[in-house]
Short mmCIF file of N, CA and C in Angstrom, two decimals:
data_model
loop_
_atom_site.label_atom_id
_atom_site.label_comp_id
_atom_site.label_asym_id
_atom_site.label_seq_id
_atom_site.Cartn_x
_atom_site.Cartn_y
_atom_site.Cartn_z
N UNK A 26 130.21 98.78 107.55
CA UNK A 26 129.32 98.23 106.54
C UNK A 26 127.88 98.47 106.98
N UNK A 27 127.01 98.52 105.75
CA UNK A 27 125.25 98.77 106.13
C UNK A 27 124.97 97.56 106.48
N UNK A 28 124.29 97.59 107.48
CA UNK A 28 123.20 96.15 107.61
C UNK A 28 122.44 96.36 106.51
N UNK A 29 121.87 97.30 105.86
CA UNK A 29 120.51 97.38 105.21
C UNK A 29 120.79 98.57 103.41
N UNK A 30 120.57 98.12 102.58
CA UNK A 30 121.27 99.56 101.58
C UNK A 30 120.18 99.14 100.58
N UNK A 31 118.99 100.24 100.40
CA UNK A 31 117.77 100.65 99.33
C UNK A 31 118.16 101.04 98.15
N UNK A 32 118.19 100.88 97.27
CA UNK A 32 118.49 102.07 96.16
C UNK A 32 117.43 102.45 94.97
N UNK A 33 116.93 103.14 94.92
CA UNK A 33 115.89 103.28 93.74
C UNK A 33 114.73 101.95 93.45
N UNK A 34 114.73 101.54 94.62
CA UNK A 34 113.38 100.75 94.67
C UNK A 34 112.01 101.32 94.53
N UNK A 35 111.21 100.80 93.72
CA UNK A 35 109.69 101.09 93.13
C UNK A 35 109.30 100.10 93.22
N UNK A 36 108.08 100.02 93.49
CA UNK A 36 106.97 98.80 93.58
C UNK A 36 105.89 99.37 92.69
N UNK A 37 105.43 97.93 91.78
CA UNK A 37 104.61 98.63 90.81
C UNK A 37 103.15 97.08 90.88
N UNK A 38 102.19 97.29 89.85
CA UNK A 38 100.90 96.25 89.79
C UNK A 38 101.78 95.61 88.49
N UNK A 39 101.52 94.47 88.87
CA UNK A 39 101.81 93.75 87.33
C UNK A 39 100.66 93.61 85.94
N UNK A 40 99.21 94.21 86.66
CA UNK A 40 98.65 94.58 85.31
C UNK A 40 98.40 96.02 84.87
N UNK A 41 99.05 96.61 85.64
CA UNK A 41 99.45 98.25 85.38
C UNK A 41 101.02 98.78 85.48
N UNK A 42 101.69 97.99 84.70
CA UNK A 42 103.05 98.30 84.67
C UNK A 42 103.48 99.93 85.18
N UNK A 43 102.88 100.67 83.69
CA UNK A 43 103.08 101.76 84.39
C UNK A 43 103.19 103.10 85.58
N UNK A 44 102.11 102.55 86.33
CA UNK A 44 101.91 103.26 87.77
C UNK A 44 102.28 102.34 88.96
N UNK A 45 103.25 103.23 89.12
CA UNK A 45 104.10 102.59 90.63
C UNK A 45 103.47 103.16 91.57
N UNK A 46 103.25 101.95 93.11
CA UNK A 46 103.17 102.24 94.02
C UNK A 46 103.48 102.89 94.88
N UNK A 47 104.91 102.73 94.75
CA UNK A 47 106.11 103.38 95.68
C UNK A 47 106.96 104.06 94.41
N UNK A 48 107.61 104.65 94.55
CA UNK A 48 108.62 104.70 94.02
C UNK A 48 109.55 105.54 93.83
N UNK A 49 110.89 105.15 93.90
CA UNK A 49 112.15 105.31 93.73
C UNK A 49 112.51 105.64 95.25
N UNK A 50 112.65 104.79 96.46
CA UNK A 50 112.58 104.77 97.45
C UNK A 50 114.29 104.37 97.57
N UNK A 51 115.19 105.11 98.56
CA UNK A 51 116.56 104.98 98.94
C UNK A 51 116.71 105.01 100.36
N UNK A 52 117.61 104.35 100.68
CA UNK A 52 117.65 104.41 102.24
C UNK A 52 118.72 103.85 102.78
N UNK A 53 119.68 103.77 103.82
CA UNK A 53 120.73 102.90 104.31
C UNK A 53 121.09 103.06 105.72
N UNK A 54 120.58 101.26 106.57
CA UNK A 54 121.22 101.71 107.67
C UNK A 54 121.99 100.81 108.39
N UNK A 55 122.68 101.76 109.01
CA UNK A 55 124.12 100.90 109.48
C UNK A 55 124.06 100.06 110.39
N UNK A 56 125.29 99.62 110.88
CA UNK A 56 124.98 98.17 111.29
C UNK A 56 124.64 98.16 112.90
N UNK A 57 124.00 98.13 113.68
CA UNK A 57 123.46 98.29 115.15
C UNK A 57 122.84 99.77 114.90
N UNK A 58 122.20 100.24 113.91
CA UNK A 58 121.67 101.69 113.83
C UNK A 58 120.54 101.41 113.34
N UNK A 59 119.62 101.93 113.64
CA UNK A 59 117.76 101.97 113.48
C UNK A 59 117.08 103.30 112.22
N UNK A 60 116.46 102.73 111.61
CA UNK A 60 115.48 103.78 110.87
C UNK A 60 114.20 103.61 110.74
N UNK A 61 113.24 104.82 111.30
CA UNK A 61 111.51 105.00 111.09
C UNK A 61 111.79 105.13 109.92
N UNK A 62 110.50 104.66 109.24
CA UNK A 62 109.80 105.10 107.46
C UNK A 62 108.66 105.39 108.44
N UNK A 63 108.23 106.84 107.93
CA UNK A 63 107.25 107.41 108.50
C UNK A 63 106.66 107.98 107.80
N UNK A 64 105.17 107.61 107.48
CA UNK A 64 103.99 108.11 106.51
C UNK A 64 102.78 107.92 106.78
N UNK A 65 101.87 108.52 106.06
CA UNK A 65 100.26 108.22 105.89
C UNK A 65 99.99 106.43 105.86
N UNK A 66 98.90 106.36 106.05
CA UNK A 66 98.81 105.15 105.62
C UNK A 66 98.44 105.16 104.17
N UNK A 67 98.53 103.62 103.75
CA UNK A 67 98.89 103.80 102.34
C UNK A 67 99.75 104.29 101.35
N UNK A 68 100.57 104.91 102.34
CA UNK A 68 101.86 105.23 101.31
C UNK A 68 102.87 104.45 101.05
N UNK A 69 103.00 103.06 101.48
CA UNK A 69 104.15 102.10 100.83
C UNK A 69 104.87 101.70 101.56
N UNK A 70 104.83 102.02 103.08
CA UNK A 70 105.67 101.82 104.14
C UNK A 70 105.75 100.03 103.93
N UNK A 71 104.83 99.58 104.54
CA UNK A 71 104.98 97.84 104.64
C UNK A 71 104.97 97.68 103.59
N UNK A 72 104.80 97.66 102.01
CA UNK A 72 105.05 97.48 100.63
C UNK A 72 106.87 97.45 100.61
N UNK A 73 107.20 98.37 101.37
CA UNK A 73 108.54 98.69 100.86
C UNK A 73 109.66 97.77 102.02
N UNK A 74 109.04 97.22 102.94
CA UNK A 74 109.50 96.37 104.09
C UNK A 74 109.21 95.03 103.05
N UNK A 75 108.36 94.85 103.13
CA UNK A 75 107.47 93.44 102.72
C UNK A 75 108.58 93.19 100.71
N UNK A 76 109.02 94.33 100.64
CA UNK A 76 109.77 94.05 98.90
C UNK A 76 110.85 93.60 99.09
N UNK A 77 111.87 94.47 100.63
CA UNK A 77 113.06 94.27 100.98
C UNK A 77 113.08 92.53 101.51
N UNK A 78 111.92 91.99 101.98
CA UNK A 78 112.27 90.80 102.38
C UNK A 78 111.27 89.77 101.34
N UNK A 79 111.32 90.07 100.14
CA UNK A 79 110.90 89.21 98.94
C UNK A 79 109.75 88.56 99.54
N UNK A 80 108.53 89.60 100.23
CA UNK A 80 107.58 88.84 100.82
C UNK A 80 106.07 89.79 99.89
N UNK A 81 106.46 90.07 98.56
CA UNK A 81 105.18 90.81 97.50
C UNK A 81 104.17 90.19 97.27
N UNK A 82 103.20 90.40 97.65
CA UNK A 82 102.28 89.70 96.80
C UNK A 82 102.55 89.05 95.66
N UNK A 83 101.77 87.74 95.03
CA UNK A 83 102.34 87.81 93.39
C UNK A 83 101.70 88.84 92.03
N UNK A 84 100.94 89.41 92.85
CA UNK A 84 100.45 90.69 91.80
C UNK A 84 101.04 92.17 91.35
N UNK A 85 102.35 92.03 92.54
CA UNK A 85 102.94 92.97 92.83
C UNK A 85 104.67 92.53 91.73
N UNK A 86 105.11 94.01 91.72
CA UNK A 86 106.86 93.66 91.63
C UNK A 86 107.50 94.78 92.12
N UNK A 87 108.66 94.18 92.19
CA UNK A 87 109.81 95.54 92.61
C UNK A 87 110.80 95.82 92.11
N UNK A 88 111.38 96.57 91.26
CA UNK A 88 113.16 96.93 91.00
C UNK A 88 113.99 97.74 91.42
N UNK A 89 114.95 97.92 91.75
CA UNK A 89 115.80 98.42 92.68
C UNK A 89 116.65 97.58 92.72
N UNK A 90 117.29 98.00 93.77
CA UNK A 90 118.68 97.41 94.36
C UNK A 90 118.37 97.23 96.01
N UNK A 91 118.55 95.82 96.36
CA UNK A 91 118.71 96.05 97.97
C UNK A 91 120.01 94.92 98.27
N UNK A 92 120.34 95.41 99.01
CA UNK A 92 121.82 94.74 99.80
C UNK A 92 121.42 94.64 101.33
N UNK A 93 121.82 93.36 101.99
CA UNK A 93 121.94 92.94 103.23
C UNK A 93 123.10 92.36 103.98
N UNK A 94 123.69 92.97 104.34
CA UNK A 94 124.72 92.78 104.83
C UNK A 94 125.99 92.60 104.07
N UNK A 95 125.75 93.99 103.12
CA UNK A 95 126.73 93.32 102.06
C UNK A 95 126.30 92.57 100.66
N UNK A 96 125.20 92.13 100.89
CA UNK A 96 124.61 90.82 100.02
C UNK A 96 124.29 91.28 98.97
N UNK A 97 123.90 91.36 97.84
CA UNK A 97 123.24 91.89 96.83
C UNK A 97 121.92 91.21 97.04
N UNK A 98 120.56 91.58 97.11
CA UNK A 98 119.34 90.17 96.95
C UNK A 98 118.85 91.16 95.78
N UNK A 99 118.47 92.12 95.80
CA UNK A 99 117.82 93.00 94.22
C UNK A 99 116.62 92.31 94.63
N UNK A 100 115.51 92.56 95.97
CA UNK A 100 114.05 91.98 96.14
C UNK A 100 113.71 91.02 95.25
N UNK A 101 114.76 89.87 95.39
CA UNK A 101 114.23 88.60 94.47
C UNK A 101 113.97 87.61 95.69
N UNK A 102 112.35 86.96 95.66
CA UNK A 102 112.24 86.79 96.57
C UNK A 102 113.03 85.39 97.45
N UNK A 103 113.49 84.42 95.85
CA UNK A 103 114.76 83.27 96.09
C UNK A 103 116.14 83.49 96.67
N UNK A 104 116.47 84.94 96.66
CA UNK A 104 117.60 84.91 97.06
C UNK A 104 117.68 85.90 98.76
N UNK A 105 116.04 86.32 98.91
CA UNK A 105 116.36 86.96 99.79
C UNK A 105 115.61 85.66 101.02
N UNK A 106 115.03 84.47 100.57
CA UNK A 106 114.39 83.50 101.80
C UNK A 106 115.68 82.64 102.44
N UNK A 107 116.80 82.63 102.24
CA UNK A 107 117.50 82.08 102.77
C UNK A 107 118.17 82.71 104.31
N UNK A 108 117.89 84.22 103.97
CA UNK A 108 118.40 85.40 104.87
C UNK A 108 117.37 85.59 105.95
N UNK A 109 116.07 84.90 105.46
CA UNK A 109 114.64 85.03 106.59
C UNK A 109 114.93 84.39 107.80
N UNK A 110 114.94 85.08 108.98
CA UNK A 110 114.96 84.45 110.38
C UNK A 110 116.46 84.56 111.12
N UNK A 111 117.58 84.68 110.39
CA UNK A 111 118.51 83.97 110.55
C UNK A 111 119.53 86.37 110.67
N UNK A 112 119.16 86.72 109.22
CA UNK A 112 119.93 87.94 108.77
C UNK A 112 118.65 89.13 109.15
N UNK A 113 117.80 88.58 108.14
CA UNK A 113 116.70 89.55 108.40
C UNK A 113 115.56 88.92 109.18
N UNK A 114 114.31 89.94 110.40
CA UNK A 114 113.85 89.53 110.64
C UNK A 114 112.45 90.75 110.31
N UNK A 115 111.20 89.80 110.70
CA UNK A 115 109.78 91.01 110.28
C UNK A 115 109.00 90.99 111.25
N UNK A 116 108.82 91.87 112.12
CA UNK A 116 107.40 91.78 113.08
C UNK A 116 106.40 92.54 112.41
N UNK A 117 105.47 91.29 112.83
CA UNK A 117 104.10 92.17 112.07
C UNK A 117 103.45 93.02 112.96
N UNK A 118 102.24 93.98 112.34
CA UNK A 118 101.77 94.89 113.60
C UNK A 118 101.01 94.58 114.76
N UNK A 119 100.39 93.77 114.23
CA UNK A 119 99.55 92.89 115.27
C UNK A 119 100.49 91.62 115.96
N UNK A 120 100.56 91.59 117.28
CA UNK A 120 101.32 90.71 117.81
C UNK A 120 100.77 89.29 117.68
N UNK A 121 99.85 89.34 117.77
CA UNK A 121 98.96 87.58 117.51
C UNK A 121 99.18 87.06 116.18
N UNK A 122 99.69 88.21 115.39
CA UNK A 122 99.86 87.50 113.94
C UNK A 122 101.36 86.63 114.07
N UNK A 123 102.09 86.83 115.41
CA UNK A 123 103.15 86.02 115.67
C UNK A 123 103.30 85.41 116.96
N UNK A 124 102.00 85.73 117.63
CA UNK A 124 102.32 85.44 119.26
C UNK A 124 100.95 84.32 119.12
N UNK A 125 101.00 83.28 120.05
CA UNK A 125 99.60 82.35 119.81
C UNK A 125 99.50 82.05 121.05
N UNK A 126 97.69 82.71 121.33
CA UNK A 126 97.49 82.69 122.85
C UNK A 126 97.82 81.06 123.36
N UNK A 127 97.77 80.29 122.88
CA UNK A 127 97.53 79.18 123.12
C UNK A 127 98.68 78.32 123.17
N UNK A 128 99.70 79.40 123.26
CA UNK A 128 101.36 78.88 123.62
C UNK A 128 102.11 79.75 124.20
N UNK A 129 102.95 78.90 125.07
CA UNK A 129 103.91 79.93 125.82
C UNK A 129 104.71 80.86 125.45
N UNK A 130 105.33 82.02 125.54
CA UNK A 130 106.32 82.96 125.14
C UNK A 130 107.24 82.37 125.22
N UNK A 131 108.03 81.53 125.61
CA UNK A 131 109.32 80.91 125.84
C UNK A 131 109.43 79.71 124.95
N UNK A 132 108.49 79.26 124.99
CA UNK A 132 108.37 77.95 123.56
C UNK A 132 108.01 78.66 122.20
N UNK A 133 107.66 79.78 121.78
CA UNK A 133 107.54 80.61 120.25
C UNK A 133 108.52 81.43 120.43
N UNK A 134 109.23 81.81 121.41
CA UNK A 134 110.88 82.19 120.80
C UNK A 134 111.61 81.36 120.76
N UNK A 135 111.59 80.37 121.09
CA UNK A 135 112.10 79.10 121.24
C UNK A 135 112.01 78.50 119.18
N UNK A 136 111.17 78.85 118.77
CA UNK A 136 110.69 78.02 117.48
C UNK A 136 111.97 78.98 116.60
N UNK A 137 112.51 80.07 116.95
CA UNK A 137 113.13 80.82 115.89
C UNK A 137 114.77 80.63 116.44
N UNK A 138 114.99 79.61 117.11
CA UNK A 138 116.61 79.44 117.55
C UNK A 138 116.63 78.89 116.43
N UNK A 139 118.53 78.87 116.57
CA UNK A 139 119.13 77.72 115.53
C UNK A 139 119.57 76.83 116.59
N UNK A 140 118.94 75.67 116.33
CA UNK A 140 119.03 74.23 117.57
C UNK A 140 120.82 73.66 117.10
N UNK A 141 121.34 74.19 116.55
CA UNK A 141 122.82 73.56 116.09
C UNK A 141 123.38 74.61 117.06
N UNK A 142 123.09 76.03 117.30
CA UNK A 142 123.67 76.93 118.13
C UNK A 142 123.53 76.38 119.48
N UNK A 143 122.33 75.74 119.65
CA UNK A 143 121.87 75.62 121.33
C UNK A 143 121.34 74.83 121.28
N UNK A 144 122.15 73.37 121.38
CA UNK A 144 122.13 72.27 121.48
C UNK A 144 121.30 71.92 122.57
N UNK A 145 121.66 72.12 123.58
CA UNK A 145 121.05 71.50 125.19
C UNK A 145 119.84 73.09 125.21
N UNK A 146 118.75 72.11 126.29
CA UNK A 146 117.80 73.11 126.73
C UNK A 146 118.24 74.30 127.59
N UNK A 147 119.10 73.71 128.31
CA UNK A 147 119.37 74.63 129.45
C UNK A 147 120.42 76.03 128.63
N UNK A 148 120.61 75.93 127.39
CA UNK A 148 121.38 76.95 126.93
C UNK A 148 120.34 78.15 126.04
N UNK A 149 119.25 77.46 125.61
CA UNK A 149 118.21 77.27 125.16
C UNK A 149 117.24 78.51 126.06
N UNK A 150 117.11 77.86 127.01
CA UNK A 150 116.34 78.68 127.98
C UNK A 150 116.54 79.97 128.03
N UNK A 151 118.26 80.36 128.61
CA UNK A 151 119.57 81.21 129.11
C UNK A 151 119.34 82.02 128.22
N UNK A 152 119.31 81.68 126.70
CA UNK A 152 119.25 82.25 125.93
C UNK A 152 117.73 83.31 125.74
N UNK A 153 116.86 82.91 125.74
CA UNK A 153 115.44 82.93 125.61
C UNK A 153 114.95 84.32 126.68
N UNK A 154 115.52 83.71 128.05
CA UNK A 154 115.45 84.40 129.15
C UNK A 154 116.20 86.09 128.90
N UNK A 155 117.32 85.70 128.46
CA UNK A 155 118.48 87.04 128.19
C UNK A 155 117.52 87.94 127.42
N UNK A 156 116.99 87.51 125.95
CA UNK A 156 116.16 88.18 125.13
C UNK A 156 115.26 88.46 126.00
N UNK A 157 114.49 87.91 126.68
CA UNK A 157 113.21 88.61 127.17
C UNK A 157 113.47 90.06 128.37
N UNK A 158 114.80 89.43 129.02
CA UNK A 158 114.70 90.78 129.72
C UNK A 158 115.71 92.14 129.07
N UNK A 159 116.18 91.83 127.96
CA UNK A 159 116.85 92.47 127.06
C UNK A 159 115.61 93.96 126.40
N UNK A 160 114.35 93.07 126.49
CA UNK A 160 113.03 93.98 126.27
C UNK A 160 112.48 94.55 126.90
N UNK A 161 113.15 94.37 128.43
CA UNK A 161 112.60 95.15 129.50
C UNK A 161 111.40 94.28 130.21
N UNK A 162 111.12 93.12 130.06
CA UNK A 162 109.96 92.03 130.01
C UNK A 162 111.21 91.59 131.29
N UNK A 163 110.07 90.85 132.73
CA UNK A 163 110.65 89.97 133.90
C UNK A 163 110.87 88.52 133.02
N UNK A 164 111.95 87.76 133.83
CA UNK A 164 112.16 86.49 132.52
C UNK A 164 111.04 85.63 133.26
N UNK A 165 109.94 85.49 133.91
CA UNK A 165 109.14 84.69 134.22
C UNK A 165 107.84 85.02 133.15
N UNK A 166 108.32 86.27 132.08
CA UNK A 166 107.02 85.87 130.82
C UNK A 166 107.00 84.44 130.21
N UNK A 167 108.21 84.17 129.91
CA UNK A 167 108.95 82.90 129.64
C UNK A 167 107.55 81.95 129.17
N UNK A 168 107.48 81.47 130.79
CA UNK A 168 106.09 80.44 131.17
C UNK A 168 105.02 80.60 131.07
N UNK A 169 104.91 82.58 130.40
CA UNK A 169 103.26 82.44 130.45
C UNK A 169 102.41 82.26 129.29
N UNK A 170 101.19 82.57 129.39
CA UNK A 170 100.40 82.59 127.28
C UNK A 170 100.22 84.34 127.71
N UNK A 171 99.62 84.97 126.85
CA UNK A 171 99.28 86.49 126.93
C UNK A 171 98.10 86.28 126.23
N UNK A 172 97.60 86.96 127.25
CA UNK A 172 96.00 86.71 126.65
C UNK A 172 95.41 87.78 125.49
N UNK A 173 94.91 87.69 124.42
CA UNK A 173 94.16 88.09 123.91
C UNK A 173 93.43 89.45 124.12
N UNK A 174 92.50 89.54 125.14
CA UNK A 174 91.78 90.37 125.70
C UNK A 174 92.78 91.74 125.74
N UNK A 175 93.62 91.45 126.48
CA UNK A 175 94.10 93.33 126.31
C UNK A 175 95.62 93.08 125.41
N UNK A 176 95.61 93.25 124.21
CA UNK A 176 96.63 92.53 122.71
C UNK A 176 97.38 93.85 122.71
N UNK A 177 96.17 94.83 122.61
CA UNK A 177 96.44 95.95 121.85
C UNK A 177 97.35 97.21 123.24
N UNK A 178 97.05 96.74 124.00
CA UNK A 178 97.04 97.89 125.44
C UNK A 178 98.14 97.64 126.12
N UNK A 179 98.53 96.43 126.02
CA UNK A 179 99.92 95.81 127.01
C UNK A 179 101.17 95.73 126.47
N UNK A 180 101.62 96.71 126.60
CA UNK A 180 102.84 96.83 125.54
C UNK A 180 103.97 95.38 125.71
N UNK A 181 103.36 94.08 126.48
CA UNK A 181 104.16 93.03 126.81
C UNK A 181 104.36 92.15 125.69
N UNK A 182 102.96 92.29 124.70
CA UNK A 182 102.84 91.91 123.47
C UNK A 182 103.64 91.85 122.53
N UNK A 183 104.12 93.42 122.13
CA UNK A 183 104.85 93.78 121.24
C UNK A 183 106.39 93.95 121.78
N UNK A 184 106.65 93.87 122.98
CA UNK A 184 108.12 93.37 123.48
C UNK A 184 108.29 92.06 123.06
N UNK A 185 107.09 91.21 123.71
CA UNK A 185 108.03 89.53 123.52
C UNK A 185 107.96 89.27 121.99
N UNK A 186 107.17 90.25 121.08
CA UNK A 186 107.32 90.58 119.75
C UNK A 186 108.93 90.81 119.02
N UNK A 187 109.43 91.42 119.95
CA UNK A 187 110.48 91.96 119.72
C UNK A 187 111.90 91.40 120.24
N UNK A 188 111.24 90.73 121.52
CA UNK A 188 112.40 89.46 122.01
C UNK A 188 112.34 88.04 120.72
N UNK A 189 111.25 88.29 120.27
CA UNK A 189 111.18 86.44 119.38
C UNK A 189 112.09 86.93 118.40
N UNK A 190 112.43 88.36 117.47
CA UNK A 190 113.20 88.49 116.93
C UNK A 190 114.53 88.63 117.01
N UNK A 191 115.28 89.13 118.39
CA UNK A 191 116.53 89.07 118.92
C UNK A 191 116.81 87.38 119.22
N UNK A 192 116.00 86.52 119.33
CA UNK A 192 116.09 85.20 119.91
C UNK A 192 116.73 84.52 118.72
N UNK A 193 116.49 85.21 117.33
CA UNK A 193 116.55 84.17 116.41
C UNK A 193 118.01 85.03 115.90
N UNK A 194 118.67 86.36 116.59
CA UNK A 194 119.92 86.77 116.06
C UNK A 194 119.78 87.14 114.55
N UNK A 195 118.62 88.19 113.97
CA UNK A 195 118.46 88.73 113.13
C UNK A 195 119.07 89.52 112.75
N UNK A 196 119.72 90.51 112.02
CA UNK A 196 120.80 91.50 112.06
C UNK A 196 119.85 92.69 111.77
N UNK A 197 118.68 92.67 110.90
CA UNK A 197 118.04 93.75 110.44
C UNK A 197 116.73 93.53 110.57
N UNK A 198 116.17 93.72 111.51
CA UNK A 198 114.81 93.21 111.76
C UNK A 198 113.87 95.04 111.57
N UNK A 199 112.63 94.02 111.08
CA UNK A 199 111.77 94.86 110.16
C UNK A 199 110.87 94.93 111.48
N UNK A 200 109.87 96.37 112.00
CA UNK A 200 109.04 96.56 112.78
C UNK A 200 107.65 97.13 112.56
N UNK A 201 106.28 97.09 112.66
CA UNK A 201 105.37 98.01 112.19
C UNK A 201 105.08 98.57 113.34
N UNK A 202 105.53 98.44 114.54
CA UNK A 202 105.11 99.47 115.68
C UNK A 202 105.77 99.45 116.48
N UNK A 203 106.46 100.71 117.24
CA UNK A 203 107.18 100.88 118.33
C UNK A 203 106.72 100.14 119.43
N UNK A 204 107.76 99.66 120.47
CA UNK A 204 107.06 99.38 121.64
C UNK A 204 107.71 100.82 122.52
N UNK A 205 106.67 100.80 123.44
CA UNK A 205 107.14 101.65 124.19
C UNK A 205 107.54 101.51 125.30
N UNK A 206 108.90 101.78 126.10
CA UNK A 206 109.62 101.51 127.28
C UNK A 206 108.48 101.72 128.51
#
């Protein structure tokens, strides 16, 4: 089965019906299997991420077909918020838009568990820890903040970026930038 199945999705302005943004965009990928959308900027890449997880502007729309795991959602954004965090997940490009200097890495992956899964801390942690070195990250990021100052340069950023999304057991998590090993 696909984790992920596009079908003739277009994104269009809702006071210019007729000129689509994107459009007629197809795609499908399987389940533990990865796909780049690779373009210019401005060509629809995060439009077409941001439709799949019913996260459009309200000036915006989309039609198509998208399926998650099987699911039908058709980029409605009610039927695809229940799947947020849990089925699908989104890193944004900038890591601070999800990382906050002013909190630990181990307590903001911590915010995306399911606390019914991992009742006690100490499973909690185990867990937390596994993801972080799952990213290639030592598990003593855990305890630290990441500073600001070098965001863009430390590829530690966009790992524990990438651990907060394995933490929360996403099946199809959405990326705007590689990290690099």
């Amino acid at each position: 089965m696909n984790a992920l199945e596009i079908g003739d999705l277009s994104i269009g302005h809702i006071d210019d019906p007729g000129r689509l943004i994107v459009e007629d965009v197809s795609f499908a990928v399987p389940g533990g299997g990865a796909l780049a959308i690779v373009g210019e900027s401005g060509s629809g890449k995060s439009l077409t991420a941001r439709a799949v997880m019913g996260l459009l502007p309200p000036n915006l729309y989309a039609t198509g077909s998208v399926r998650v795991v099987g699911e039908s959602v058709d980029a409605d954004p009610g039927r695809t918020a229940h799947l947020r965090g849990r089925t699908l997940g989104y890193l944004m490009q900038d890591p601070f838009t999800m990382l906050h200097p002013l909190r630990r890495v181990g307590a903001q992956l911590a915010d995306g568990i399911d606390r019914r899964r991992f009742s006690d801390r100490a499973a909690r942690r185990a867990h937390i820890v596994e993801r972080i070195e799952e990213v290639g990250l030592e598990p003593g990021v855990a305890g630290r903040y990441l500073s600001r100052s070098n965001a863009y340069t430390d590829p530690r950023h966009v790992r524990a970026v990438g651990a907060r999304a394995r933490a929360s057991y996403a099946r199809v998590s959405r990326a705007r930038r590689a990290a690099a090993r």
